Amino acid sequence: MILDHRTYTCHPGRIKKHMKLYEDHGWEAQRRHLGEPVVYGAVETGDVNSYVHIWVYEDAADRAAKRAALAADPEWQAFLKLSAESGNLASQVNTILTPAPFFGKPAKG
């Protein structure tokens, strides 16, 4: 299993607009191809202009196949165009994580 941890930072004052744009035009397409995220939330402390989402994949090949299908989806392409035109996003950081060897094992005792 791998985890795709993504942090997006919006320009100040634009996160609510961006989240609404995504809810209306991107959410369904992304879930259709990637499944349900482990986390999708706005940052409440620290950089409050940011939001984070984490997606789980079987492996790098699974991630590549799902992301390719998403990229080819006309609904997703339309969202990306709207997102670019909105100018809400300032930056994006993607991190691929692998679980620690003890993660997911039952507690002893």
Coordinates of C-alpha atoms in Angstrom, one line a residue:
M1 CA 0.0 0.0 0.0
I2 CA 1.0 3.6 -0.7
L3 CA -0.5 6.8 0.4
D4 CA -0.6 9.9 -1.7
H5 CA -0.6 12.9 0.6
R6 CA -1.4 16.2 -1.1
T7 CA -1.4 19.7 0.4
Y8 CA -2.8 22.6 -1.6
T9 CA -2.4 26.2 -0.5
C10 CA -4.8 28.8 -1.7
H11 CA -4.3 32.5 -2.0
P12 CA -5.5 34.3 1.2
G13 CA -9.3 34.6 1.3
R14 CA -9.9 32.1 -1.5
I15 CA -10.0 28.7 0.1
K16 CA -13.8 28.6 0.6
K17 CA -14.3 29.6 -3.1
H18 CA -11.9 26.9 -4.2
M19 CA -13.5 24.2 -2.0
K20 CA -16.9 25.1 -3.4
L21 CA -15.6 25.0 -7.0
Y22 CA -14.1 21.5 -6.3
E23 CA -17.3 20.3 -4.6
D24 CA -19.4 21.4 -7.5
H25 CA -17.1 20.3 -10.4
G26 CA -14.3 18.0 -9.2
W27 CA -15.3 15.9 -6.2
E28 CA -17.5 13.3 -8.0
A29 CA -15.1 12.8 -10.9
Q30 CA -12.1 12.3 -8.5
R31 CA -14.0 9.9 -6.2
R32 CA -15.2 7.9 -9.3
H33 CA -11.6 7.2 -10.3
L34 CA -9.7 7.2 -7.1
G35 CA -12.2 5.9 -4.6
E36 CA -12.8 7.5 -1.2
P37 CA -9.9 9.5 0.3
V38 CA -8.7 8.6 3.8
V39 CA -8.7 12.4 4.6
Y40 CA -10.0 15.4 2.9
G41 CA -10.0 18.5 5.1
A42 CA -9.1 22.1 5.5
V43 CA -6.2 23.1 7.7
E44 CA -7.5 24.8 10.9
T45 CA -4.2 25.7 12.6
G46 CA -1.0 26.7 10.9
D47 CA -1.4 27.6 7.3
V48 CA -5.2 28.1 7.3
N49 CA -5.2 28.8 3.6
S50 CA -4.4 25.1 2.9
Y51 CA -6.2 21.9 2.6
V52 CA -5.0 18.3 2.6
H53 CA -6.2 15.1 1.1
I54 CA -4.8 11.5 1.3
W55 CA -5.6 8.8 -1.2
V56 CA -4.7 5.1 -0.8
Y57 CA -3.4 2.9 -3.6
E58 CA -2.3 -0.7 -3.8
D59 CA 1.0 0.3 -5.3
A60 CA 2.6 2.7 -7.7
A61 CA 1.0 0.9 -10.7
D62 CA -2.4 1.2 -9.2
R63 CA -1.9 4.9 -8.6
A64 CA -0.6 5.5 -12.1
A65 CA -3.6 3.7 -13.7
K66 CA -6.2 5.5 -11.5
R67 CA -4.6 8.9 -12.0
A68 CA -4.4 8.3 -15.8
A69 CA -8.1 7.4 -15.9
L70 CA -8.9 10.5 -13.9
A71 CA -6.7 12.7 -16.2
A72 CA -8.6 11.4 -19.2
D73 CA -12.1 12.1 -17.7
P74 CA -13.7 15.1 -19.5
E75 CA -15.5 16.1 -16.2
W76 CA -12.1 16.3 -14.4
Q77 CA -10.5 18.2 -17.3
A78 CA -13.3 20.7 -17.1
F79 CA -12.7 21.1 -13.4
L80 CA -9.0 21.6 -13.9
K81 CA -9.7 24.3 -16.5
L82 CA -12.1 26.1 -14.1
S83 CA -9.6 25.8 -11.3
A84 CA -6.8 27.3 -13.4
E85 CA -9.1 30.1 -14.5
S86 CA -10.1 30.9 -10.9
G87 CA -6.5 31.5 -9.8
N88 CA -7.4 30.3 -6.3
L89 CA -4.4 28.0 -5.9
A90 CA -0.9 29.3 -4.9
S91 CA 1.0 26.0 -4.5
Q92 CA 0.8 22.2 -4.3
V93 CA 3.0 19.7 -2.5
N94 CA 2.6 15.9 -3.1
T95 CA 4.2 13.3 -0.9
I96 CA 4.1 9.5 -1.4
L97 CA 4.1 7.6 1.9
T98 CA 4.6 3.9 2.7
P99 CA 3.2 2.6 6.0
A100 CA 5.6 1.8 8.8
P101 CA 6.1 -2.0 9.3
F102 CA 4.1 -2.0 12.5
F103 CA 1.2 0.1 11.1
G104 CA -2.1 -1.9 10.9
K105 CA -1.1 -4.7 13.2
P106 CA -3.3 -5.4 16.2
A107 CA -2.1 -4.1 19.6
K108 CA -0.5 -6.7 21.8
G109 CA -2.1 -7.7 25.1

